[in-house]
Tab-separated table of C-alpha atoms in Angstrom:
chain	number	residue	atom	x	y	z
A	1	UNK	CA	18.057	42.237	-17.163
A	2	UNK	CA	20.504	44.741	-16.132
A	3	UNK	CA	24.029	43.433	-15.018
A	4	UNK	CA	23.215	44.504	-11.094
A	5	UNK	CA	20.273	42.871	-11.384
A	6	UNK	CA	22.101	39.521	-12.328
A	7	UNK	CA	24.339	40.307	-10.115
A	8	UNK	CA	21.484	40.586	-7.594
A	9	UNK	CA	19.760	37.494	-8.594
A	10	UNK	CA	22.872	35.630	-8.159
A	11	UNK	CA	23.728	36.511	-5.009
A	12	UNK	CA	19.706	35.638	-3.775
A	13	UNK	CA	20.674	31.675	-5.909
A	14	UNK	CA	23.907	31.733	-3.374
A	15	UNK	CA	21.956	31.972	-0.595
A	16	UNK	CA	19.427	30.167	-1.017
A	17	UNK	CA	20.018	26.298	0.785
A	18	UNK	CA	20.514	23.227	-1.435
A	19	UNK	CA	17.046	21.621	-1.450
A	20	UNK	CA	15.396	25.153	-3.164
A	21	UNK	CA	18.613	25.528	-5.519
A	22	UNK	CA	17.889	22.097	-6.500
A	23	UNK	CA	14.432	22.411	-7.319
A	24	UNK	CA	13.687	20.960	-10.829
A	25	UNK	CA	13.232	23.116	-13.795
A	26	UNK	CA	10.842	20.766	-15.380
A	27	UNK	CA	8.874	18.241	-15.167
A	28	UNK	CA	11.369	15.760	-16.591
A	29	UNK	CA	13.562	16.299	-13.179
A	30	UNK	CA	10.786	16.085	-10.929
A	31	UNK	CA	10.786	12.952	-9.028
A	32	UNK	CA	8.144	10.644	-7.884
A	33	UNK	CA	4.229	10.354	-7.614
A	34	UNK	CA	4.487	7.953	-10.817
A	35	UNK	CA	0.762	7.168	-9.788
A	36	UNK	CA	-0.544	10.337	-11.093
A	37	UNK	CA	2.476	12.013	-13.156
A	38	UNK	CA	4.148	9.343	-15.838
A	39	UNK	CA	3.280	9.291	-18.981
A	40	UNK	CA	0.003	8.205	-19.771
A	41	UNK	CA	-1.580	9.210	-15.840
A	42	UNK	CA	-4.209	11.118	-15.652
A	43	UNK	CA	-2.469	14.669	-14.425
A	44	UNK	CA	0.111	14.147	-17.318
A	45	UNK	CA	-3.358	13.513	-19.796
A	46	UNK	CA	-4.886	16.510	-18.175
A	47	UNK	CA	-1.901	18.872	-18.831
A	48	UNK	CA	-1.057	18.059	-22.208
A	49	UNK	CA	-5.077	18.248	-22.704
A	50	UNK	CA	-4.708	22.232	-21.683
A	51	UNK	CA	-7.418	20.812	-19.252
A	52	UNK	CA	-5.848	20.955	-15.882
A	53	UNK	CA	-8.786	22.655	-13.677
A	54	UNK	CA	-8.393	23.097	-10.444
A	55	UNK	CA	-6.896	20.522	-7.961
A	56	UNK	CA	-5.863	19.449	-4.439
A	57	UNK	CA	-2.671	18.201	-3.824
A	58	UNK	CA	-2.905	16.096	-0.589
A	59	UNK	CA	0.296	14.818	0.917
A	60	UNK	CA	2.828	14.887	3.563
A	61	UNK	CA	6.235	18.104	3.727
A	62	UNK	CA	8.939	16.993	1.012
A	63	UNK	CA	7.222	15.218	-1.230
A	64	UNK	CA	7.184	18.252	-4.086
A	65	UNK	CA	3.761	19.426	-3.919
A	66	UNK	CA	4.574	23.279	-4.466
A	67	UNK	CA	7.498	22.264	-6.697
A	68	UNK	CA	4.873	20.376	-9.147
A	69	UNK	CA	2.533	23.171	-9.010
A	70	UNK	CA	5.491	26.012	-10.250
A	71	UNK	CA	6.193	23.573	-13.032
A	72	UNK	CA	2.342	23.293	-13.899
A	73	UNK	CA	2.490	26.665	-14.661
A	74	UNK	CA	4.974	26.854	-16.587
A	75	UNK	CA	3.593	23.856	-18.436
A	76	UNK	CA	0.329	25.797	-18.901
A	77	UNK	CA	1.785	28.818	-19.791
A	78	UNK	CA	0.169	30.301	-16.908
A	79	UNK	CA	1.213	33.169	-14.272
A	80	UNK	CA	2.442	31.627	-10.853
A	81	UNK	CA	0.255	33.110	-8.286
A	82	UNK	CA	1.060	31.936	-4.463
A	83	UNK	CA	-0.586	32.506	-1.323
A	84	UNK	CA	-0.313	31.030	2.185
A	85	UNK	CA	-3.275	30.175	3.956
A	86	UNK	CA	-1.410	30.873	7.110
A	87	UNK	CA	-0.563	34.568	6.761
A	88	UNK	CA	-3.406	35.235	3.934
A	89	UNK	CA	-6.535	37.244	4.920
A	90	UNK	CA	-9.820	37.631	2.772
A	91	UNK	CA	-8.342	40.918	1.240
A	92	UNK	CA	-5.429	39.164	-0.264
A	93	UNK	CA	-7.619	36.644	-1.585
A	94	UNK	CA	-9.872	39.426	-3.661
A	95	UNK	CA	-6.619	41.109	-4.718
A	96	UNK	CA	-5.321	38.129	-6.505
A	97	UNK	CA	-8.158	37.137	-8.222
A	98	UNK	CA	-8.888	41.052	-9.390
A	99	UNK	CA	-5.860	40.892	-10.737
A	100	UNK	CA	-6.219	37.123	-12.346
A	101	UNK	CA	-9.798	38.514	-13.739
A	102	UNK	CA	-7.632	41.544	-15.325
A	103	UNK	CA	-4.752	39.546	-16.812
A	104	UNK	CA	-7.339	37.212	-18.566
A	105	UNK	CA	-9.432	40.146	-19.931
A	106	UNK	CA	-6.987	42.293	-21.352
A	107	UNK	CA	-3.558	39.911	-22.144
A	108	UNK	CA	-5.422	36.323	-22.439
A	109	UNK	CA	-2.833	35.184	-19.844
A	110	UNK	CA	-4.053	32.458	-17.242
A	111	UNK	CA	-3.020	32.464	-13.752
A	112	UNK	CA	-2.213	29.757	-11.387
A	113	UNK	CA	-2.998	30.227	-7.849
A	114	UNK	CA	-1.317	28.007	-5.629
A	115	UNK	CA	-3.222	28.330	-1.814
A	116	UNK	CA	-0.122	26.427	0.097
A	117	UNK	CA	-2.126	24.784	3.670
A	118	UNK	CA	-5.236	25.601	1.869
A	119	UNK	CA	-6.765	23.504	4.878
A	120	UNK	CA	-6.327	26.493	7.125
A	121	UNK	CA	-8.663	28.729	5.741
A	122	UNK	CA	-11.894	28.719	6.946
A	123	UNK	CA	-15.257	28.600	5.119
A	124	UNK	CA	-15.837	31.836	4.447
A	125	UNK	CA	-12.415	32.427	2.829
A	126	UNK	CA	-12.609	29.223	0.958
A	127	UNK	CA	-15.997	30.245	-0.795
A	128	UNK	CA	-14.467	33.534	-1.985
A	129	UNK	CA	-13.150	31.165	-4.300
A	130	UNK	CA	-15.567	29.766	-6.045
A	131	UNK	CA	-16.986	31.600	-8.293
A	132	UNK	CA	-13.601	32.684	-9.923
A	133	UNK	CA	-12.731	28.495	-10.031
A	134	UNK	CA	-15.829	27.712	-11.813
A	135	UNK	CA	-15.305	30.696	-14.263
A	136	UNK	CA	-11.910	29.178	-15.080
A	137	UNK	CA	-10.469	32.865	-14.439
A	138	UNK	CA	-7.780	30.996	-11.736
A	139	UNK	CA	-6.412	27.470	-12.046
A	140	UNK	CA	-6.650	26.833	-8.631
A	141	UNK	CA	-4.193	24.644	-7.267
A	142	UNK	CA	-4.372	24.110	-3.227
A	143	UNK	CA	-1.759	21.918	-0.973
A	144	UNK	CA	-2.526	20.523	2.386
A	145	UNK	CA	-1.072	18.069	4.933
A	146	UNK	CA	-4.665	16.883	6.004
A	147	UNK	CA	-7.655	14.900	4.472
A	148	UNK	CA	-9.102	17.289	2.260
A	149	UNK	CA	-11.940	15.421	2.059
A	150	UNK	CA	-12.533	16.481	6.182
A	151	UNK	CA	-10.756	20.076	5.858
A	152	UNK	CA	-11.718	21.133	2.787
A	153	UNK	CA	-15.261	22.992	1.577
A	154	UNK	CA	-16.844	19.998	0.685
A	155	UNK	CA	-17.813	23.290	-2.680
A	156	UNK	CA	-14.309	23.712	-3.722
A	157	UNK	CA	-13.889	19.952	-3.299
A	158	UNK	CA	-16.208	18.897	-5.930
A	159	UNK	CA	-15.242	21.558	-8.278
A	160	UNK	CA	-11.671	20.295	-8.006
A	161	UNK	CA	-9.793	16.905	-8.521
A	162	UNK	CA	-7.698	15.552	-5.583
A	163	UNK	CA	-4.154	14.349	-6.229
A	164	UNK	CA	-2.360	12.508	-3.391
A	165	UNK	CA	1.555	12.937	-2.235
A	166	UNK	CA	3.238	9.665	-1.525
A	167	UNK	CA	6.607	9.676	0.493
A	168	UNK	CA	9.738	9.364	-1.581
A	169	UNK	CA	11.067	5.858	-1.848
A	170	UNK	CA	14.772	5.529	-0.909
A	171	UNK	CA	15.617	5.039	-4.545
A	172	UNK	CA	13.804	8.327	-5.606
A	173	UNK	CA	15.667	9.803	-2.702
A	174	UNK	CA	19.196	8.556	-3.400
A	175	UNK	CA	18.577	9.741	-7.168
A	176	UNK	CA	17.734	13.239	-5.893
A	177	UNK	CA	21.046	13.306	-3.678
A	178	UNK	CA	23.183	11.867	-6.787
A	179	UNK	CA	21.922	14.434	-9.069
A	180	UNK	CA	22.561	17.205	-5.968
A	181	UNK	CA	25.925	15.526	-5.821
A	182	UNK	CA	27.445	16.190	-9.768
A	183	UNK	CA	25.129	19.097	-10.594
A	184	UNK	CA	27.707	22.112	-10.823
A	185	UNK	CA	25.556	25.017	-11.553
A	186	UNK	CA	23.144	24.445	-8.773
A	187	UNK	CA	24.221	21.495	-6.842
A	188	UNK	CA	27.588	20.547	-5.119
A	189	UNK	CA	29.784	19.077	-8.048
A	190	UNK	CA	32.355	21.992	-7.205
A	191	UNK	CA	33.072	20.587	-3.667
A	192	UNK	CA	34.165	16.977	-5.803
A	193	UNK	CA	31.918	14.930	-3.521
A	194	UNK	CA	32.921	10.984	-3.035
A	195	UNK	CA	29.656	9.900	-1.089
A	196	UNK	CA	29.855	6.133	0.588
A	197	UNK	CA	27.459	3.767	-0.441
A	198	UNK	CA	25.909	3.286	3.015
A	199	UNK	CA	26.271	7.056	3.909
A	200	UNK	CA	23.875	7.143	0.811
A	201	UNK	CA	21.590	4.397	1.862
A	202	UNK	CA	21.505	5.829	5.459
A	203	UNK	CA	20.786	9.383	3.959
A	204	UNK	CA	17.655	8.191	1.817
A	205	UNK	CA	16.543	5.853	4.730
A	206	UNK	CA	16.608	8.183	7.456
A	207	UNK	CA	14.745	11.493	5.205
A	208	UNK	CA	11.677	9.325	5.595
A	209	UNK	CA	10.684	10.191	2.036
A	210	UNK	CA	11.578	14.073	2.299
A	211	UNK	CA	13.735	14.961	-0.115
A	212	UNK	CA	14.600	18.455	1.640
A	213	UNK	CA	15.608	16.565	4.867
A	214	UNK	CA	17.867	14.667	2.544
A	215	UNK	CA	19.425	17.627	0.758
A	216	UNK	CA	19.693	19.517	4.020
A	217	UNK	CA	21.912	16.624	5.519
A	218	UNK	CA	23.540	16.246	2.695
A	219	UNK	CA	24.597	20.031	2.539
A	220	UNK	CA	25.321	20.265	6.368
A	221	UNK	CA	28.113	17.567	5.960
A	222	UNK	CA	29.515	18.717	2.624
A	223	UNK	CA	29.879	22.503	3.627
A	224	UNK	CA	31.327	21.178	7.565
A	225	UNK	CA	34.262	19.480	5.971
A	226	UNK	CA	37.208	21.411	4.890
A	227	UNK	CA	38.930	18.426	2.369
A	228	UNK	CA	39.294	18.018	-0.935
A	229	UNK	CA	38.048	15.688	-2.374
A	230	UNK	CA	35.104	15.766	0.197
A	231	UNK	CA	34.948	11.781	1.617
A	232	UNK	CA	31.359	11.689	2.342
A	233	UNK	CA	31.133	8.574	5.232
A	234	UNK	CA	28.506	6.741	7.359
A	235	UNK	CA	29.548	8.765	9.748
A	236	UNK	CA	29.625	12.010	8.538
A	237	UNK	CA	25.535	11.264	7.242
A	238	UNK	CA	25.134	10.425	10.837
A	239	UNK	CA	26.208	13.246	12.195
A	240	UNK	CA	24.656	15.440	9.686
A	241	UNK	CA	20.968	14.223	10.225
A	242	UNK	CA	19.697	16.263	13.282
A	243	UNK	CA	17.244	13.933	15.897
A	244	UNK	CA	14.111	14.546	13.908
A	245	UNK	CA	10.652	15.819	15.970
A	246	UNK	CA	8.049	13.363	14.405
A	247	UNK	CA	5.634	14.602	12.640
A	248	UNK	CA	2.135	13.861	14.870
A	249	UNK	CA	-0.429	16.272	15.051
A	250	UNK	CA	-2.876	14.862	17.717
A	251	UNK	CA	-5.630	16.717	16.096
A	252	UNK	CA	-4.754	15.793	12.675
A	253	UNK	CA	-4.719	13.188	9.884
A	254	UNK	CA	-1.385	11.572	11.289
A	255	UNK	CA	-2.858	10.978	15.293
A	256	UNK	CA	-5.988	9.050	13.291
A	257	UNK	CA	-3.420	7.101	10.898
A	258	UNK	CA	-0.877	5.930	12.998
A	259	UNK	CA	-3.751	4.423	15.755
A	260	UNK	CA	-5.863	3.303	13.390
A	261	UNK	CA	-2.704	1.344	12.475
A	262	UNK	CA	-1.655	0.560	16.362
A	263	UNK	CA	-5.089	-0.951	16.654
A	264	UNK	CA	-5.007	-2.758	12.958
A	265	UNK	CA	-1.222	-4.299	13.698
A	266	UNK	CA	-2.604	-5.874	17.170
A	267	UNK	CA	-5.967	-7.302	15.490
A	268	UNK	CA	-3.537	-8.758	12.881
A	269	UNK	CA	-1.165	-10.307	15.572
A	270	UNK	CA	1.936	-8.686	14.374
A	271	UNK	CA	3.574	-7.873	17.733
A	272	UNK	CA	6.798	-5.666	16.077
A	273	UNK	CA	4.106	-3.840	13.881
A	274	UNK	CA	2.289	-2.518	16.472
A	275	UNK	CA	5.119	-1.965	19.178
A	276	UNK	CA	6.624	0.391	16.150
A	277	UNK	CA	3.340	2.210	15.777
A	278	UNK	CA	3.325	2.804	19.840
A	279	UNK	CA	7.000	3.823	19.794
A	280	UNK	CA	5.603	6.412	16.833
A	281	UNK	CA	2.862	7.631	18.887
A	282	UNK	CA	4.850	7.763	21.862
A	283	UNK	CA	7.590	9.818	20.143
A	284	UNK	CA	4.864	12.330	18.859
A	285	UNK	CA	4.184	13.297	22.673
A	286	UNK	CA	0.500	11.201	22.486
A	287	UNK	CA	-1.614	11.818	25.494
A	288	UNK	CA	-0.939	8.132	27.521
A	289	UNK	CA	-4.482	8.096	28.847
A	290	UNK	CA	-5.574	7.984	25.104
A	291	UNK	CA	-3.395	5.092	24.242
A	292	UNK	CA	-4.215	3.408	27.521
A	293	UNK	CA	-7.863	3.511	26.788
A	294	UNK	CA	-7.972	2.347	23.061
A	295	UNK	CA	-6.036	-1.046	24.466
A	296	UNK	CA	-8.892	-1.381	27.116
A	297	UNK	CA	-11.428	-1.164	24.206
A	298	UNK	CA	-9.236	-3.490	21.895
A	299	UNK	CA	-8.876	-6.408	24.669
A	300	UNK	CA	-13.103	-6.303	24.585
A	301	UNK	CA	-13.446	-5.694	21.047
A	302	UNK	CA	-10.791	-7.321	19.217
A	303	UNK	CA	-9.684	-10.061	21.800
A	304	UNK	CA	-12.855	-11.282	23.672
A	305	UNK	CA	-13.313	-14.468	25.673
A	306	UNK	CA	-10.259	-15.533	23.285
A	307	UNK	CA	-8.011	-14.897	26.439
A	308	UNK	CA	-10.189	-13.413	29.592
A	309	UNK	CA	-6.586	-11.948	30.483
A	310	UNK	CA	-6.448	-9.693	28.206
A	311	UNK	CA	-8.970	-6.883	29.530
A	312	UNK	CA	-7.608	-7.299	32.815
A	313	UNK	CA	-4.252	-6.982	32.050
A	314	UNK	CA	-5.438	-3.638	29.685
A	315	UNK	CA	-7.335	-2.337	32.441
A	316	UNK	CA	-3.926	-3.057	34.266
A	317	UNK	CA	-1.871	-0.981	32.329
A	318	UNK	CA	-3.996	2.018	32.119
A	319	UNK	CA	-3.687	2.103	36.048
A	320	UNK	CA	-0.108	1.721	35.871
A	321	UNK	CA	0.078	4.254	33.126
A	322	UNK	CA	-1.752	6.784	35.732
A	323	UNK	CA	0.448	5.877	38.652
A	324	UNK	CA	3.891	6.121	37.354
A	325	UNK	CA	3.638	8.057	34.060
A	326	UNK	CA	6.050	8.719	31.102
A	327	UNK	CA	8.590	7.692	30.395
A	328	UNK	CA	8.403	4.481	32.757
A	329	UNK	CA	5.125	3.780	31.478
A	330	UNK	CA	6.329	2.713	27.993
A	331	UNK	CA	7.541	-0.462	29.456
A	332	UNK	CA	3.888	-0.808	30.563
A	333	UNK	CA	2.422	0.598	27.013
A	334	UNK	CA	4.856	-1.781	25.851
A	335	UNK	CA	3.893	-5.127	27.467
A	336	UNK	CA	0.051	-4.511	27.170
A	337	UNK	CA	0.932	-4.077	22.940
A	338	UNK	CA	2.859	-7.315	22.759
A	339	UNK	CA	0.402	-9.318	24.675
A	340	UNK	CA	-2.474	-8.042	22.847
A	341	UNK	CA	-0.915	-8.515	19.754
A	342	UNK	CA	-0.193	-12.625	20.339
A	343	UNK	CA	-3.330	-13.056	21.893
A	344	UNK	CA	-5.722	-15.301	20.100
A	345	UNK	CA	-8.591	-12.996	18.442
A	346	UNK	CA	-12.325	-12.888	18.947
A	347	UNK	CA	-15.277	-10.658	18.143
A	348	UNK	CA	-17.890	-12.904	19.364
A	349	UNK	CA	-19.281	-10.482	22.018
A	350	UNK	CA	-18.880	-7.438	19.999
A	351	UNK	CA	-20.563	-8.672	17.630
A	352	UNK	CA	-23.375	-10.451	19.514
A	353	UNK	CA	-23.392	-6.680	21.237
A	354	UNK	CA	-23.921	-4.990	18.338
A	355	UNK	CA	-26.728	-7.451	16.885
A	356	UNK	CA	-28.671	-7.101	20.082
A	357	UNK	CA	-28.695	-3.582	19.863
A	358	UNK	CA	-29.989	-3.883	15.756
A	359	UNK	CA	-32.808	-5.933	17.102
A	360	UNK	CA	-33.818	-3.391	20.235
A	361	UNK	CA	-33.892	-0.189	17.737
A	362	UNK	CA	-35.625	-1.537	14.634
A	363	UNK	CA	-38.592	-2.477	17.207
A	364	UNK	CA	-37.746	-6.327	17.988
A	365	UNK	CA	-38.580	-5.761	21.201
A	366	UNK	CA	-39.330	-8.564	23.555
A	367	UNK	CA	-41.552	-8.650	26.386
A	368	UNK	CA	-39.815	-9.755	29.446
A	369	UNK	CA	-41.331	-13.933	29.957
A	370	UNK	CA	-43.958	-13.543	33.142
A	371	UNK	CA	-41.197	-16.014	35.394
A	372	UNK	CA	-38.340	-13.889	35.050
A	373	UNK	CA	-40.439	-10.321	35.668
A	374	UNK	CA	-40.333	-9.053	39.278
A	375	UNK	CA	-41.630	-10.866	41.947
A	376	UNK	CA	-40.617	-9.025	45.183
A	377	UNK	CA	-43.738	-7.162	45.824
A	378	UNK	CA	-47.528	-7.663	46.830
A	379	UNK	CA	-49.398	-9.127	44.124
A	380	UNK	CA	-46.830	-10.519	41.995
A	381	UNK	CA	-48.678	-13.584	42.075
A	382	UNK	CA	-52.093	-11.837	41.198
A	383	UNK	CA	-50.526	-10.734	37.982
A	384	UNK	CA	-49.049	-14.845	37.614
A	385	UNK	CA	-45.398	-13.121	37.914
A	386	UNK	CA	-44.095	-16.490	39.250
A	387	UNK	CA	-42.908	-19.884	38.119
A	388	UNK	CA	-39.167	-18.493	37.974
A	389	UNK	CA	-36.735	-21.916	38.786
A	390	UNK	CA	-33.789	-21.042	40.998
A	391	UNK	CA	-30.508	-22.246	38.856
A	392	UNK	CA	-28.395	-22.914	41.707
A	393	UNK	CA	-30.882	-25.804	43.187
A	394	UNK	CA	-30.473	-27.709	39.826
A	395	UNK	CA	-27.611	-29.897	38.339
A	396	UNK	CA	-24.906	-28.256	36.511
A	397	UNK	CA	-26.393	-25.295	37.334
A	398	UNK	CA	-28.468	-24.849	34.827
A	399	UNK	CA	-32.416	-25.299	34.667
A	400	UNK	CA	-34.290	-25.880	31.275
A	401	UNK	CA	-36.674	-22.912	31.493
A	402	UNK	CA	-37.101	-19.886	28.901
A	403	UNK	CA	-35.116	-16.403	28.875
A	404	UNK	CA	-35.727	-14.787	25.888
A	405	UNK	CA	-39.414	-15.937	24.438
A	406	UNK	CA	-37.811	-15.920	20.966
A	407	UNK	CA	-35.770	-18.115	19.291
A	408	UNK	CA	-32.777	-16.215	18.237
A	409	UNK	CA	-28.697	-15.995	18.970
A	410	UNK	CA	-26.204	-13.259	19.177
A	411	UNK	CA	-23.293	-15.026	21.071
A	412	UNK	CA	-21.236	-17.016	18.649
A	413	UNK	CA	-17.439	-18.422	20.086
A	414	UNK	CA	-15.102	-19.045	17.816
A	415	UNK	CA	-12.380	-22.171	17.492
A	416	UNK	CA	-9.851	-19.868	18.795
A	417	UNK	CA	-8.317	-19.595	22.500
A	418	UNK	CA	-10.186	-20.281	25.650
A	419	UNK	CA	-13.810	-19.591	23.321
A	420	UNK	CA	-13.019	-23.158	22.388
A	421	UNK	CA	-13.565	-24.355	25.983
A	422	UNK	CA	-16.851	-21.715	25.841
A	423	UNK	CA	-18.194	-23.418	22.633
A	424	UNK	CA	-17.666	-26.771	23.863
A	425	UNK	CA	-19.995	-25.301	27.424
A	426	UNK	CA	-22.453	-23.518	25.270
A	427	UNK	CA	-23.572	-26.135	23.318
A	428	UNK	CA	-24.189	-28.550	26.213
A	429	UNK	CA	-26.009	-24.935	27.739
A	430	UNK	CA	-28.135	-24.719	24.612
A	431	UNK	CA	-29.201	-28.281	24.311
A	432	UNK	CA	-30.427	-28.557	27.807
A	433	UNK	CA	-32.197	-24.976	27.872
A	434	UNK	CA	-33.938	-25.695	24.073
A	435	UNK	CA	-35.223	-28.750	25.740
A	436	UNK	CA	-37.133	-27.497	28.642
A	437	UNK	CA	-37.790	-23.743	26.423
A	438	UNK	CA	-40.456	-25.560	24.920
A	439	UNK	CA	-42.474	-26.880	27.656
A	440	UNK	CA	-41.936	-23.486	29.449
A	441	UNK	CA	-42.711	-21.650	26.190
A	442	UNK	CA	-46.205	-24.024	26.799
A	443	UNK	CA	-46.846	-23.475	30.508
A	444	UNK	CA	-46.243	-19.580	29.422
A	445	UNK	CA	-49.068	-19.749	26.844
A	446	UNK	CA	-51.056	-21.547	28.919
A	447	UNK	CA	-51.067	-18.788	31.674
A	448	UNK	CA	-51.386	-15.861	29.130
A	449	UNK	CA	-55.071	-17.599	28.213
A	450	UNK	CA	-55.906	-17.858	31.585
């Protein structure tokens, strides 16, 4: 390299912001995903095998999936190939592999092709690369935000192993700031940084497992204070974090997540869980009417005839929620979520629901007992479609005839809530309807022989 071009490269190094001049050089600096990566884990077996193969690295921004892949190809001695899904056509596609198929024939030299949002391209573009995969002429290595196993060509998928990105914990974090912190060459150790110990724990806390969000904070206050030695505070990490835009694609893996969690933290009973879940949701810009309407279907499905309030009170809310709209709504949102939660639980009807509707499609199907078929018509009593015992004319209300023909149950309370009081009633109900089911069951059969 000639001297301008150091010169050159230097001056791109300058520029560039903390979190890429800190990226690590191997894999002994990378940081995190343990799971997969420490010694003795399956992608560290694979790569000191020589038998990476292609993979899917599935995980949320931050977390160092296109940092790994670099380093697996310098690990494999391998050419670093990248594309982006987003601004990558078909054409760019055959280009890289012509030139991966080349490279292999004539200098033995693998390539590494790293698709970044491989979610994004479609079918067609996906299946260019298959045959060049299962040749082994590219080491495919493919990064998404989303469930690959619902974006991705269910093709490429089997011909590739999926690796998934877990948020940084705070300690991985505050070890990737410390090492940002002394590291002259690339880092800040020229600036003589004194960092606080809660600016530090705030820092790694508040990057929600993104080491880039870290740095960037990090290099914001650092480079905004003229002082030296730089006194990194509590306050300065507070200023230096910018109001983050959550991360909730309504159409993607987190809107699924984070209510499938909602609904999970209220069927649990943990009342802060769940309010945190709505506050996420909320913050993400979630369509109201959608949260509204889940808490309708919760009260039936997960709270029952445990507490009759509760599907009012959802039904409630979504009215509310349509009358005054965000933001005042959250306060509704917000009451309807805490209630739920502390609410005793039932599934009782959902359940008996759901086994009713097993019996009705795998052909149990019952004909309707002659006393309880229609009898407002000529000839109803021609076709012996009477007998039917008015309820209201007997004690308690209830008269001991048949309603089913078959012996079976679907409604089960439990011992929780106001299904107590219902299991206490049902059983009295039961008893005095499975004594007079048989006699009607008889006068029935007696009639059908007729």
């Amino acid at each position: 390299m000639s001297l301008f071009e150091e010169m050159e490269a230097e001056n791109r190094r300058s520029a560039q912001p903390l979190a890429a001049r800190m990226r690590p050089r191997d894999l002994s600096e990378f940081v995190g995903q343990e799971h997969f990566l420490a010694q003795g884990k399956l992608l560290r077996r694979l790569l000191m095998a020589d038998r990476l193969g292609s993979v899917i690295f599935f995980g949320p921004p931050g977390t160092g999936k296109t940092t790994l892949a670099q380093l697996l190809a310098t690990e494999s001695h391998s050419v670093f190939c990248q594309l982006s899904a987003v601004t990558s056509g078909v054409k760019d596609v055959r280009d890289v592999l012509t030139q991966a198929r080349d490279r292999l024939s004539t200098q033995r030299q693998k390539t590494l092709l790293f698709v970044d949002e491989i979610h994004r391209f479609n079918k067609a573009q996906q299946d260019i690369l298959l045959p060049d995969v299962e040749e082994g002429i590219v080491t495919l290595i493919g990064a998404t935000t989303e469930n690959p196993f619902f974006t991705v060509n269910n093709a490429l998928l089997s011909r590739s192993r999926v690796f998934q990105f877990y948020p940084l914990s705070e300690e991985h974090i505050k070890k990737v700031l410390l090492r940002a912190i002394s590291d002259k060459e690339r880092g800040l150790g020229q600036w003589n940084v004194k960092i606080e110990e809660d600016a530090l724990n705030y820092l790694a806390r508040t990057s929600e497992g993104d080491a880039r969000r870290a740095l960037s904070a990090l290099e914001i206050g650092v480079l905004s204070t003229f002082e030296d030695p730089v006194h990194f505070t509590l306050e300065m990490a507070a200023e230096s974090v910018q109001k983050r835009i959550v991360q909730h694609d309504r159409d993607g893996d987190s809107h699924y997540d984070i209510i499938s969690a909602l609904i999970k933290s209220i069927r649990g009973s943990d009342p802060d869980a769940a309010i945190y879940w709505l506050a996420r949701m909320l913050e993400g810009g979630e369509e109201v009417r959608f949260l509204a309407r889940r808490l309708v279907i919760l009260a039936s499905e997960d709270v029952g005839n445990a507490d009759p309030a509760a599907l009012p009170l959802a039904v409630a809310t979504a009215q509310a929620c349509e009358m005054i709209g965000l933001p005042e709504c959250q306060l509704n949102l917000a009451q309807a979520v805490t209630y739920l939660a502390c609410a005793p639980k039932s599934n009782a009807a959902t359940n008996a629901i759901y086994a009713a509707r097993q019996d009705v499609q795998e052909g149990s199907l019952v004909p309707v007992p002659r006393h309880l078929r229609d009898s407002h018509y000529p000839g109803a009593k021609q076709l012996a479609h009477e007998g039917y015992q008015y309820a209201h004319e007997y004690p308690d209300g209830i008269v001991a005839q048949e309603y089913l023909g078959v012996d079976r149950r679907y409604y089960e309370p439990v011992d929780r809530g106001f299904e107590i009081e219902i299991q206490r009633r049902l059983m009295f109900i039961r008893a005095k309807l499975r004594n007079g089911g048989v006699s009607q069951k008889r006068k029935s059969e007696e009639l059908e022989s007729e």
